[in-house]
PDB file of C-alpha atoms in Angstrom:
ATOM      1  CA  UNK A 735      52.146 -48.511  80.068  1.00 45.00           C
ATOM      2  CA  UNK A 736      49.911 -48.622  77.423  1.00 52.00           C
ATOM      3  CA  UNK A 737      48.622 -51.571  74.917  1.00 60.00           C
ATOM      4  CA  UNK A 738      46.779 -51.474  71.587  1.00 64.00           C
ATOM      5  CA  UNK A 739      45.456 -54.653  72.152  1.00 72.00           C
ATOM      6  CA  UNK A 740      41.851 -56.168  74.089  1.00 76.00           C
ATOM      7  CA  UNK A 741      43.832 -59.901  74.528  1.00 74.00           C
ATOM      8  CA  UNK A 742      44.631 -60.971  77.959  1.00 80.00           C
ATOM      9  CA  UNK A 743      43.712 -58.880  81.262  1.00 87.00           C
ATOM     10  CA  UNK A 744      43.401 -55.701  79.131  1.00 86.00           C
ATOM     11  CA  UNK A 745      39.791 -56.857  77.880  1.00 88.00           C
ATOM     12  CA  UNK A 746      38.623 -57.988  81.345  1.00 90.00           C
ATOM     13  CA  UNK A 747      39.560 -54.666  82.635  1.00 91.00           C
ATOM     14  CA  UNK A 748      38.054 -52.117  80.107  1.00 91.00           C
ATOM     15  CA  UNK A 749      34.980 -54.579  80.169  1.00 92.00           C
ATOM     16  CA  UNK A 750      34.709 -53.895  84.260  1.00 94.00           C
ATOM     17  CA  UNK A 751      35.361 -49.914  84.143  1.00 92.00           C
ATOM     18  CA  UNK A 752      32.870 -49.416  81.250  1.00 92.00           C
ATOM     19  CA  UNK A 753      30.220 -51.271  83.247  1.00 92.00           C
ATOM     20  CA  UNK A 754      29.526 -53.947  81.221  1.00 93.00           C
ATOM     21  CA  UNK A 755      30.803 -56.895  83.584  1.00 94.00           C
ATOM     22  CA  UNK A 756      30.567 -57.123  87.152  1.00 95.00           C
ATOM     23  CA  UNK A 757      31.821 -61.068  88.261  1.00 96.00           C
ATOM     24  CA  UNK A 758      33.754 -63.764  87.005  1.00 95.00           C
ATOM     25  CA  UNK A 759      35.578 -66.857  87.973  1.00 96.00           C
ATOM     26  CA  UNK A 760      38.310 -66.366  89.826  1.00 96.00           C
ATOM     27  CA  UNK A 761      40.477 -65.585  93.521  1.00 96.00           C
ATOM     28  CA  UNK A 762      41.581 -62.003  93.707  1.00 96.00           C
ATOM     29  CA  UNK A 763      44.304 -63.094  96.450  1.00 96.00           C
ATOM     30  CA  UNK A 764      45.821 -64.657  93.334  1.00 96.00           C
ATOM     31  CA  UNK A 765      48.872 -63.482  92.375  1.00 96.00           C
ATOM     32  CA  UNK A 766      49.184 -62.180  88.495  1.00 93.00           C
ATOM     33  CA  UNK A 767      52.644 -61.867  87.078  1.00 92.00           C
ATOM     34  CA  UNK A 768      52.711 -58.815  85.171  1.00 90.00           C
ATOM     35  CA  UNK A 769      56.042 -57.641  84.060  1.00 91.00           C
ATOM     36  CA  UNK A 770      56.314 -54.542  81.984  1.00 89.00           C
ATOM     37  CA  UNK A 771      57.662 -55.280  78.722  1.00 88.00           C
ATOM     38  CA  UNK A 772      60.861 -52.927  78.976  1.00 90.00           C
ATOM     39  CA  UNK A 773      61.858 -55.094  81.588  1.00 92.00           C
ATOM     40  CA  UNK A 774      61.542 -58.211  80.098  1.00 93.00           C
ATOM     41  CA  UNK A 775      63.483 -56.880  76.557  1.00 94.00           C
ATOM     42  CA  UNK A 776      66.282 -55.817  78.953  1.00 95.00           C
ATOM     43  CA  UNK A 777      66.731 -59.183  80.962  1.00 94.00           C
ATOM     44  CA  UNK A 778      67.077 -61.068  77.747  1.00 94.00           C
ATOM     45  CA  UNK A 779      70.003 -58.745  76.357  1.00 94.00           C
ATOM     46  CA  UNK A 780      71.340 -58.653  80.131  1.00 92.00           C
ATOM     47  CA  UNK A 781      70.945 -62.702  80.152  1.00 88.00           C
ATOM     48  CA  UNK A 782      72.451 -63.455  76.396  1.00 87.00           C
ATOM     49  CA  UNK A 783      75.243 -60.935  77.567  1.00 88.00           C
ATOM     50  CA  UNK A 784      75.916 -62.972  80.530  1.00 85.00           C
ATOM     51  CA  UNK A 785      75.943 -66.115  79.201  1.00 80.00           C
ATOM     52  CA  UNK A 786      78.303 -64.922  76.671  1.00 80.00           C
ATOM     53  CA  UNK A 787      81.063 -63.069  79.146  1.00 78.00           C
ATOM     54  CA  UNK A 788      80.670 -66.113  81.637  1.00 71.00           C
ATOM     55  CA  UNK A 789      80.549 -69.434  79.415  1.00 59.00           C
ATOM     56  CA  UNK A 790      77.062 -70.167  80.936  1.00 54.00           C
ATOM     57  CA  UNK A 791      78.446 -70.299  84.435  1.00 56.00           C
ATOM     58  CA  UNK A 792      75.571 -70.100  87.136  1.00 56.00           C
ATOM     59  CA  UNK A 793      75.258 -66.503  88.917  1.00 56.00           C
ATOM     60  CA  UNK A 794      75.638 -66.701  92.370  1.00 56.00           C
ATOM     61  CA  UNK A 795      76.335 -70.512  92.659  1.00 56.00           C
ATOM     62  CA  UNK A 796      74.436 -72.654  94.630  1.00 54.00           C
ATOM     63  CA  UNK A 797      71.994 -75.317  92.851  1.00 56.00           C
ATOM     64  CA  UNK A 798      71.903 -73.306  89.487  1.00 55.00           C
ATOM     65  CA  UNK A 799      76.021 -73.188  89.426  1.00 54.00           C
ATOM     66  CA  UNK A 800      75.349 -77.447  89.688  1.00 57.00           C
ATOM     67  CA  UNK A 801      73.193 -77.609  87.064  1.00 57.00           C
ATOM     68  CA  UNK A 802      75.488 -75.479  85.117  1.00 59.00           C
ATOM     69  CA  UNK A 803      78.072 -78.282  85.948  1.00 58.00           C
ATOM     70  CA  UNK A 804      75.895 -80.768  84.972  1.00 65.00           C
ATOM     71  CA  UNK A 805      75.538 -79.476  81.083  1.00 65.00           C
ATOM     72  CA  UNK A 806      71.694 -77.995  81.744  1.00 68.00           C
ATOM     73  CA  UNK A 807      71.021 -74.839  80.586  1.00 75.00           C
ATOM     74  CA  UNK A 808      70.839 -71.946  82.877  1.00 78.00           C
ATOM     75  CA  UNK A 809      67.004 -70.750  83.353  1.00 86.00           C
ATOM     76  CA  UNK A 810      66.421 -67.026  83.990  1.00 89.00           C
ATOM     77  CA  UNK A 811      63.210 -65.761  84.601  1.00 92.00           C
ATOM     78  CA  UNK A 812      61.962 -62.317  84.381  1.00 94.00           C
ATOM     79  CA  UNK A 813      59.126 -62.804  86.748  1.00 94.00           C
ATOM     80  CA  UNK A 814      57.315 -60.630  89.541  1.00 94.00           C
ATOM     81  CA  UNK A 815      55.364 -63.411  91.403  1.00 94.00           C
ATOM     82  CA  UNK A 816      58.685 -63.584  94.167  1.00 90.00           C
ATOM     83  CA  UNK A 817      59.905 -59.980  94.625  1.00 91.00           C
ATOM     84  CA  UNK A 818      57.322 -58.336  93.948  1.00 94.00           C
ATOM     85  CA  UNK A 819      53.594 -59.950  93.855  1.00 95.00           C
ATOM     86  CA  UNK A 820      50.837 -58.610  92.905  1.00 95.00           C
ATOM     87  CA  UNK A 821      46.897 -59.728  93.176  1.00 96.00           C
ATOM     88  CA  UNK A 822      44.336 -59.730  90.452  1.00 95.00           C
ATOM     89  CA  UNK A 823      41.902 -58.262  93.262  1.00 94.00           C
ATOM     90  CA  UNK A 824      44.503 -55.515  93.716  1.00 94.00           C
ATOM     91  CA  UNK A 825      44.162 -54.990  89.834  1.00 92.00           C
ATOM     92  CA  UNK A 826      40.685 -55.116  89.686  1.00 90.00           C
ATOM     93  CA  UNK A 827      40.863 -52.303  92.112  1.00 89.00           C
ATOM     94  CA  UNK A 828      43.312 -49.776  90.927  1.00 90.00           C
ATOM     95  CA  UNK A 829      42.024 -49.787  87.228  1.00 89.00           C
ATOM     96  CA  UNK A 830      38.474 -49.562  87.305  1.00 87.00           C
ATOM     97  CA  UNK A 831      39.251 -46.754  89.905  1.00 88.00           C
ATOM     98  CA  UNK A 832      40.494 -44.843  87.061  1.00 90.00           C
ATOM     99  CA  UNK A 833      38.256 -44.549  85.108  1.00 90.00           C
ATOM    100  CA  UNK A 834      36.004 -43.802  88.167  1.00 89.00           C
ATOM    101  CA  UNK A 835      37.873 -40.634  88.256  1.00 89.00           C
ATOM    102  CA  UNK A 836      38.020 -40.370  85.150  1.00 89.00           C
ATOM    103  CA  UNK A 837      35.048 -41.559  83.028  1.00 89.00           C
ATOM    104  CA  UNK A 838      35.260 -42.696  79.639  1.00 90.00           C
ATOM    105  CA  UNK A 839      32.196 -41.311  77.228  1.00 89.00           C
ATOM    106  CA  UNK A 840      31.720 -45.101  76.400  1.00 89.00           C
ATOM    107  CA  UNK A 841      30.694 -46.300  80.299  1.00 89.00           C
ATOM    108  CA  UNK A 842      27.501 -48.333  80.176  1.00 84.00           C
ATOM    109  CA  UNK A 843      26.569 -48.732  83.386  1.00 86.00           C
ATOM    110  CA  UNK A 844      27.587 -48.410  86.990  1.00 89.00           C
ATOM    111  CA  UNK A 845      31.585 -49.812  88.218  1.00 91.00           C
ATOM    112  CA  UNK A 846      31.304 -52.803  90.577  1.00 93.00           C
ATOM    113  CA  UNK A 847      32.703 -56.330  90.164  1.00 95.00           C
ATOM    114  CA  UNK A 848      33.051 -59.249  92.354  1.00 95.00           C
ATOM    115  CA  UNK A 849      35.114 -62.266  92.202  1.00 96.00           C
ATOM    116  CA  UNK A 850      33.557 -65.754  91.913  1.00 96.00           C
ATOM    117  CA  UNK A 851      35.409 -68.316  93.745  1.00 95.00           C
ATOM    118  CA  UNK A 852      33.283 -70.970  93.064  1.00 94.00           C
ATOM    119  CA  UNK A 853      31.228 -72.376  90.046  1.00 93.00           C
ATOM    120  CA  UNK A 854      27.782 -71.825  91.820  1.00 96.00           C
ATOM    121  CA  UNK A 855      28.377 -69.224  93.156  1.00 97.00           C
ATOM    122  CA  UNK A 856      29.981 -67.777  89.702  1.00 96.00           C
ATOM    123  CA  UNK A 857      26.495 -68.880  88.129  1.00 96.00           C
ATOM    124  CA  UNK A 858      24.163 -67.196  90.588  1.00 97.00           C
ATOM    125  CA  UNK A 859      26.040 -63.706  90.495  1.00 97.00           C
ATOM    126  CA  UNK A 860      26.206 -64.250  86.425  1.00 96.00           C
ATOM    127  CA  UNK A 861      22.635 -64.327  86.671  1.00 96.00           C
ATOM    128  CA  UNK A 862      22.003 -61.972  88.940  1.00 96.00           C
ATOM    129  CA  UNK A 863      23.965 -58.878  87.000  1.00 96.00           C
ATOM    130  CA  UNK A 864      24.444 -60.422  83.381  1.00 95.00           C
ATOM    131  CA  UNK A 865      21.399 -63.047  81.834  1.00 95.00           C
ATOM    132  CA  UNK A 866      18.712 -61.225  83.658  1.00 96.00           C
ATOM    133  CA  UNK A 867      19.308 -57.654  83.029  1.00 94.00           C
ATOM    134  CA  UNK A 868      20.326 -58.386  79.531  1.00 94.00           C
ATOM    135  CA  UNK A 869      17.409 -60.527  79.289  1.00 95.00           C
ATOM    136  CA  UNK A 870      15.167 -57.807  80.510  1.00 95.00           C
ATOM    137  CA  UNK A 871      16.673 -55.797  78.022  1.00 93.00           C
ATOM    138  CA  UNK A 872      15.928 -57.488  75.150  1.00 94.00           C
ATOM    139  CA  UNK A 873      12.301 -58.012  76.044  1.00 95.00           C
ATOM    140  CA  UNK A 874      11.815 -54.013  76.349  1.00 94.00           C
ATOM    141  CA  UNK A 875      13.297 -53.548  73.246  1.00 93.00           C
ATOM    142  CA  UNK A 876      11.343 -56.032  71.689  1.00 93.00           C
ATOM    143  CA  UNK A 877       8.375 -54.799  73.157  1.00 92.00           C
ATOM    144  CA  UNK A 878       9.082 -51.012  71.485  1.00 91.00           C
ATOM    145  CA  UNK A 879       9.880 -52.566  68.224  1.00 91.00           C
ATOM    146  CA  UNK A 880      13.283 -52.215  68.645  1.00 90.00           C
ATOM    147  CA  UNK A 881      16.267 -54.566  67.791  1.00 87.00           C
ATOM    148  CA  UNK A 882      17.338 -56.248  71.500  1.00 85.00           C
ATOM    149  CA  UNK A 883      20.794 -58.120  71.177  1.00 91.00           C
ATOM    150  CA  UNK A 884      21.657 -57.045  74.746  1.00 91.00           C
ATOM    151  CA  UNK A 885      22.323 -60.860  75.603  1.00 92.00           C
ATOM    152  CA  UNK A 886      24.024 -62.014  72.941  1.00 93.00           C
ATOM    153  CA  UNK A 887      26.571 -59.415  73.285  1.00 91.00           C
ATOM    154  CA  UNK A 888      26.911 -60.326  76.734  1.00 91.00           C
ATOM    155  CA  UNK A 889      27.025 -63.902  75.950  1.00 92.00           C
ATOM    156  CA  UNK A 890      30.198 -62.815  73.557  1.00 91.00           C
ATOM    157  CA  UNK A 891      32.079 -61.071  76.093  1.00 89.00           C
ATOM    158  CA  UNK A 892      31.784 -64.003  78.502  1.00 89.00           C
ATOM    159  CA  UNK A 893      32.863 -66.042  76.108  1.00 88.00           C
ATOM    160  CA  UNK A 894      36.078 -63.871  75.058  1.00 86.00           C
ATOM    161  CA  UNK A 895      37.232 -63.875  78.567  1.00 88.00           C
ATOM    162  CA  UNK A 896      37.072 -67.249  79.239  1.00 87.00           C
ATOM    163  CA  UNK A 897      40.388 -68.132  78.258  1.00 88.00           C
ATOM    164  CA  UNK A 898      41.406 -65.419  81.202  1.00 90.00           C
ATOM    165  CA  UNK A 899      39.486 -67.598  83.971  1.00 91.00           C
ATOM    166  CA  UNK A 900      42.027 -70.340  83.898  1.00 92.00           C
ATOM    167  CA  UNK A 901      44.956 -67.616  84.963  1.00 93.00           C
ATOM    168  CA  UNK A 902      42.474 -66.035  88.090  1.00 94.00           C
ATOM    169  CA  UNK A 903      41.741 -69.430  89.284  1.00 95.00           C
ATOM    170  CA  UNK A 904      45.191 -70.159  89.661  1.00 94.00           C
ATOM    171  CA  UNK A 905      48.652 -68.935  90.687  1.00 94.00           C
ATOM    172  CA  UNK A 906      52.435 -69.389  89.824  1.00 94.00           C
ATOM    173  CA  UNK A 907      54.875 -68.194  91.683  1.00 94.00           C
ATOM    174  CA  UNK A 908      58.642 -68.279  89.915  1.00 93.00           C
ATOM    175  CA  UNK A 909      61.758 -68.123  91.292  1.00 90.00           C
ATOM    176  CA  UNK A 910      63.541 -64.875  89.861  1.00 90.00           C
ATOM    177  CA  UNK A 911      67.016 -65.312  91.838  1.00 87.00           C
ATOM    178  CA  UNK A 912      69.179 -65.571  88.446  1.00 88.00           C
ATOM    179  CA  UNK A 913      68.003 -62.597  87.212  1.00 90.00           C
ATOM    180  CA  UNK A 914      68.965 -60.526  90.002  1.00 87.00           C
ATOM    181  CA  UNK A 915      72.377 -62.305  90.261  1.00 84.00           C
ATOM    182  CA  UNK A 916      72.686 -61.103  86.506  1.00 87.00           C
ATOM    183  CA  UNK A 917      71.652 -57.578  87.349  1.00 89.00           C
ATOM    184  CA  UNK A 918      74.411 -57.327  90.178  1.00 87.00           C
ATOM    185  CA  UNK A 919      77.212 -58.448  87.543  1.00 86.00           C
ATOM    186  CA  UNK A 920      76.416 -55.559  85.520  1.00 91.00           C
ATOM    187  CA  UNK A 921      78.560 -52.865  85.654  1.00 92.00           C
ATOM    188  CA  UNK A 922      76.479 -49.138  87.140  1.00 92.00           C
ATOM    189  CA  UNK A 923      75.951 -47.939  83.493  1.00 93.00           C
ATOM    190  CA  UNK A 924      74.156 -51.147  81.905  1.00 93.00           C
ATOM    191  CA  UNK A 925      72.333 -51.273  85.514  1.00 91.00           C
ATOM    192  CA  UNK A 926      71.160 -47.970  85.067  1.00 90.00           C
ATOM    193  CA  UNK A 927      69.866 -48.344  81.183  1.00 93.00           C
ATOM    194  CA  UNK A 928      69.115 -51.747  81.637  1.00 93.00           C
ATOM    195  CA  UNK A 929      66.299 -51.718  84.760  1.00 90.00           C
ATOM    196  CA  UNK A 930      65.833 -55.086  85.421  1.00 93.00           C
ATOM    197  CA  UNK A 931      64.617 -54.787  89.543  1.00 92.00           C
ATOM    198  CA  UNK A 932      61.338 -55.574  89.647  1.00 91.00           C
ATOM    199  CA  UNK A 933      61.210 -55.047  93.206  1.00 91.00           C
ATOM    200  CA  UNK A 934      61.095 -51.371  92.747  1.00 91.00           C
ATOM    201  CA  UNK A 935      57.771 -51.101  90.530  1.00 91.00           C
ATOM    202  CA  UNK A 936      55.264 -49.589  92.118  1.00 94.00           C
ATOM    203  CA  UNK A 937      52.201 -50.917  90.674  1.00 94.00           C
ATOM    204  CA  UNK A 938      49.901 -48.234  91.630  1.00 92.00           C
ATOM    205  CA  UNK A 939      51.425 -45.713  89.028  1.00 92.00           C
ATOM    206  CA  UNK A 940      51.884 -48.599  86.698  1.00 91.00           C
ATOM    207  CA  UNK A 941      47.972 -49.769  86.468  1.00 92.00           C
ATOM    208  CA  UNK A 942      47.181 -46.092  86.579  1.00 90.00           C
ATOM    209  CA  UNK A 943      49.560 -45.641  83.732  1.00 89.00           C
ATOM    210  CA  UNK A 944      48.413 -48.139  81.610  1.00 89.00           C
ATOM    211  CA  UNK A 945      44.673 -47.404  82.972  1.00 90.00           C
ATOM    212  CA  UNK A 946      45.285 -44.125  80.947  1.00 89.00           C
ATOM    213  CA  UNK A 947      47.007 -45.603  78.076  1.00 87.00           C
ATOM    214  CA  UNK A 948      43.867 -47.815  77.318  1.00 88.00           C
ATOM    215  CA  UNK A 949      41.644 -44.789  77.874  1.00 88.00           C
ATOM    216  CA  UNK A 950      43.714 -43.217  74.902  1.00 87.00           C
ATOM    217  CA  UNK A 951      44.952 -45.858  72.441  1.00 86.00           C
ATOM    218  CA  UNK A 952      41.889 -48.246  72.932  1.00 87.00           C
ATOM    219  CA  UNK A 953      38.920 -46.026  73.295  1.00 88.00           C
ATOM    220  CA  UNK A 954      40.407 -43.476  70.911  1.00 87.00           C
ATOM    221  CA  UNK A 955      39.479 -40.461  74.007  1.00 88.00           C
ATOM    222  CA  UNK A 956      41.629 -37.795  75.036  1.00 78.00           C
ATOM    223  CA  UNK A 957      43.366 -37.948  78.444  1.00 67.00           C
ATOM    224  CA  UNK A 958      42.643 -36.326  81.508  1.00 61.00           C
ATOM    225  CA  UNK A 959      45.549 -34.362  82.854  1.00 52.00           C
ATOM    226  CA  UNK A 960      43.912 -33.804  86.270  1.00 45.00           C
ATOM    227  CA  UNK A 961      47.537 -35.182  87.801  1.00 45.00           C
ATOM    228  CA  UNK A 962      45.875 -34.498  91.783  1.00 43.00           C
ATOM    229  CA  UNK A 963      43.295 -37.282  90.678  1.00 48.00           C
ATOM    230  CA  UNK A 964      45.676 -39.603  89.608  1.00 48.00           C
TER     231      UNK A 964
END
């Protein structure tokens, strides 16, 4: 639930609740295939396990048993995007909202974002809440003799999260059938210590969880306990 990290969606979303960005590129209806990492450690010791007990046989048959038969290697994927899918506007929702309820000392401005679906209309909102503020920024500072830079950190952050915009403008959805064929030829002890249903995460608790995680490990703050404002 936590992550000591900025890469990937972690950055976009502290950069959001803090205030600092408010639009990018991107569809929230997309789907983002978050998977927590437990779950993917345990679906590659529940995979190599049955590949090893069942000669590489195909769970369930069906067109993975014929590509078994063929000689092709048998593809698992630890995915969410079929059993349980979740939308980067659904993220951008429950995380931020966090720290709404929960503000961090290091907030610089007010919590709103808005997706971009489209180029110009990415450029005008970019505008409207990034260059120009920051712009206007820089001019009072320089004004009271004061060093600006207000822009050109903006400019930065942009620029970090761009590799992020390709993922929000687009979706994948994978096909996560041998991995729950694997999970039902487990025995009710390895099932139990090794969790590998997806389709029971609730992703509210698990953005709030990691919400809080970045509010501690990230922004070095203590967390609120406050568990009827979770």
């Amino acid at each position: 639930g936590w992550t000591d990290s900025l890469a990937g969606p972690a950055g976009l979303v502290l950069a959001v609740a803090l205030g600092a960005l408010h639009t990018a590129p991107g569809d929230p209806c997309n789907v983002v295939d978050f998977v927590p990492v437990d779950t993917v450690v345990a679906s590659m010791l529940a995979s190599a396990w049955f590949m090893a007990s069942h000669g590489g046989g195909a769970p369930g048959g069906g067109k993975a048993a014929a590509a078994c038969a063929r000689g092709e290697p048998l593809v698992v994927h630890c995915s969410s995007s079929g059993d349980n899918p979740v939308s980067w506007g659904f993220m951008l929702n429950a995380m931020p909202g966090y720290f709404e309820r929960h503000p961090s000392s290091k907030t610089r401005g007010a919590i709103h974002f808005r997706w971009a679906r489209s180029q110009a209309v990415y450029s005008a909102l970019h505008a409207v809440y990034h260059t120009i503020p920051a712009t206007a920024s820089d001019v009072l500072a320089w004004l009271r003799g004061l060093k600006g830079g207000t822009r050109a950190k903006m400019e930065r952050l942009t620029s970090l999260l761009r590799p992020l915009v390709f993922f929000a403008c687009h979706e994948w959805l994978f096909d996560a059938s041998n991995l729950g064929a694997v999970r039902h030829a487990l025995n009710c002890a390895d099932r139990a210590t090794l969790d590998l249903d997806v389709a029971a995460l609730c992703w509210d608790t698990y953005f709030t969880t990691w919400s809080r995680g970045m509010k501690v490990f990230l922004l070095q703050e203590k967390p609120s306990y406050v568990r009827s404002r979770l």
